[in-house]
XYZ file of C-alpha atoms in Angstrom:
162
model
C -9.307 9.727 17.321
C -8.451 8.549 13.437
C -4.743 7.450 13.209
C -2.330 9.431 11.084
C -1.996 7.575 7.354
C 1.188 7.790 5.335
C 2.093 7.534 1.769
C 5.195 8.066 -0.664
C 4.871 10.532 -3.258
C 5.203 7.574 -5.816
C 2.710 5.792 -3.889
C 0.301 8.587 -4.028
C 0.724 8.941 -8.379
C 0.426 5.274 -8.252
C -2.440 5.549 -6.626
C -3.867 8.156 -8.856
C -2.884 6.309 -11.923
C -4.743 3.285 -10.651
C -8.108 5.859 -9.730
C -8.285 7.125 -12.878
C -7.763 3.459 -14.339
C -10.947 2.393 -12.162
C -13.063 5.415 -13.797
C -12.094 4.283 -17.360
C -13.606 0.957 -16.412
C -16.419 2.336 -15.015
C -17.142 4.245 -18.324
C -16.809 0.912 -19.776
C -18.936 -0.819 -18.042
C -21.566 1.560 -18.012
C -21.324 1.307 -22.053
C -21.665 -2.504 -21.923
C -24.793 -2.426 -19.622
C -26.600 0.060 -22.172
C -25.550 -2.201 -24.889
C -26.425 -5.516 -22.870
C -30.090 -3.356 -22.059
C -30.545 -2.656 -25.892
C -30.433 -6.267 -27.048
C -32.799 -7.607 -23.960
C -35.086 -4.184 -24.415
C -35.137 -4.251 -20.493
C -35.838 -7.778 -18.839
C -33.209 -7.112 -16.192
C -33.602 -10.022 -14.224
C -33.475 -12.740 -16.903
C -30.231 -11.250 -18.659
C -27.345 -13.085 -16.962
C -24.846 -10.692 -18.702
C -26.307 -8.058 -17.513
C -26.729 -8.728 -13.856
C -22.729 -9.773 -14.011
C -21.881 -6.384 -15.773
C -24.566 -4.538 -12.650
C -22.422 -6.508 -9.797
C -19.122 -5.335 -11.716
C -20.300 -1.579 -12.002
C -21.125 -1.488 -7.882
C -17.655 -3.784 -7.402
C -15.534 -0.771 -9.768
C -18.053 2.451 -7.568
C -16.851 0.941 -4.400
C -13.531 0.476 -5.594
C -13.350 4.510 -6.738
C -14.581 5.366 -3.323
C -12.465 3.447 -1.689
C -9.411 5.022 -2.979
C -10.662 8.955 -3.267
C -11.220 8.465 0.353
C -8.520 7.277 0.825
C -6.687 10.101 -1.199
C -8.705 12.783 0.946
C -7.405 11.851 3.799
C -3.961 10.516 3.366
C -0.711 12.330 4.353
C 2.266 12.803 1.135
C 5.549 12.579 2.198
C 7.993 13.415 -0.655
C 10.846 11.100 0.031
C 12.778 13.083 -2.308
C 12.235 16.487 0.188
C 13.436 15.131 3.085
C 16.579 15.818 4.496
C 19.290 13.183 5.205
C 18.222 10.851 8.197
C 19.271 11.602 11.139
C 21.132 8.662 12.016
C 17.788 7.184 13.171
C 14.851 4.681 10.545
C 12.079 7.278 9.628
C 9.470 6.681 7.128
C 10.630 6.114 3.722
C 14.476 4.881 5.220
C 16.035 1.748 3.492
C 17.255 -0.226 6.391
C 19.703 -3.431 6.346
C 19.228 -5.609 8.929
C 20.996 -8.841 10.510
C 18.926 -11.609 11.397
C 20.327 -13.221 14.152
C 18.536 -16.768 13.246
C 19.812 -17.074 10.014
C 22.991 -14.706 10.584
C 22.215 -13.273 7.210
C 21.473 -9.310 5.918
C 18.070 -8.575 5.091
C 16.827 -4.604 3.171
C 13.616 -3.600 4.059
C 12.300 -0.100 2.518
C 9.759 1.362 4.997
C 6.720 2.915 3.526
C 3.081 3.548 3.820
C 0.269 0.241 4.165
C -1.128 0.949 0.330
C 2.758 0.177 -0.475
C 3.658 -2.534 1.370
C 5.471 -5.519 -0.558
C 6.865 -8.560 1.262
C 8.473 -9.683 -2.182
C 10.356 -6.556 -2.545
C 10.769 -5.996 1.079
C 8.564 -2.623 1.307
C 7.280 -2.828 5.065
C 4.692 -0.123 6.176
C 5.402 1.679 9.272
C 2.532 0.227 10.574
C 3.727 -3.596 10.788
C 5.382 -5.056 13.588
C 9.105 -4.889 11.903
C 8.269 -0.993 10.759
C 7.103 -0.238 14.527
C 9.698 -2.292 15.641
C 12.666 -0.494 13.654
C 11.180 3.568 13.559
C 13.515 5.540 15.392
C 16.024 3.270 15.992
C 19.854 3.959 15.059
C 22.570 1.148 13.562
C 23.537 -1.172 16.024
C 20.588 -1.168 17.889
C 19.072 -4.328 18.554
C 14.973 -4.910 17.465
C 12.991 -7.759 18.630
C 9.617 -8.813 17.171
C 7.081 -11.112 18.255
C 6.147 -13.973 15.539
C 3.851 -16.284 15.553
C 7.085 -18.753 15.490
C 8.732 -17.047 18.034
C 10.491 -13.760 19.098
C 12.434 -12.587 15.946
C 15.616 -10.400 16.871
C 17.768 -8.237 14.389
C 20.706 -6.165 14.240
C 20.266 -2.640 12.305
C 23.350 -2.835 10.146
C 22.644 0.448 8.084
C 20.216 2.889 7.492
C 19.798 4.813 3.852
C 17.067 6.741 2.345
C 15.207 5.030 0.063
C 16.701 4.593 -3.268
């Protein structure tokens, strides 16, 4: 059985942006390999720059494919759509956290794997803090399993994402 997949909205047009920016560079590619096979007049396997710009046009294929499957079989959630939480983290919740090791608040902004950002604190719903805070209300107490250790935190707040 295939496991749900989640995305934002934004993530989704972000996504789509970043598809249609892979088919631009595969147009261009494809122009540089006719051009590369018009000054060689063939000769494929002597023409270094042409072998680099073959390995780049499979690399930018794969990379299309990658992400139309993706977008086939991905589930859109439009943050903006949902109602208010219900006093419990969903997908797409803003969540402030206390860390009880460092006794200091922590955001984290849960959203799908594609949007996942440890420098912005974006955590899919799929990582060990995202499992670990779903469905859980403020006050509740989380504990995650680190490769340092057993990480506990406080859920201070919960918000939809901003």
């Amino acid at each position: 059985m295939n496991k749900k997949t989640y995305i934002s909205l934004d993530g989704y047009n972000n996504l789509i942006i970043e598809l249609n920016s892979k088919k631009e560079q595969e147009k261009e590619v494809y122009k540089l390999i006719s051009e590369s096979r018009e000054r060689e007049m063939g000769g494929d396997t002597e023409n270094t720059e042409l072998q680099a710009l073959l390995v780049e046009r499979v690399t930018v294929r794969e990379q299309i494919a990658s992400i139309e499957l993706f977008c086939s079989t991905v589930n859109v959630i439009d943050l903006d759509g949902l109602p208010e939480h219900n006093g419990k983290v969903r997908f797409g919740s803003s969540v402030t956290l206390l860390d009880y090791q460092t006794n200091k608040p922590i955001k984290y902004t849960i959203l799908g794997e594609r949007e996942s950002d440890l420098k912005n604190h974006i955590v899919s719903y799929s990582s060990p803090i995202g499992q670990a805070m779903l469905n859980n209300s403020v006050g509740d107490v989380i504990c995650i399993e680190a490769p340092k250790g057993l990480l506990e935190f406080e859920i201070l707040d919960i918000s939809k994402k901003i």
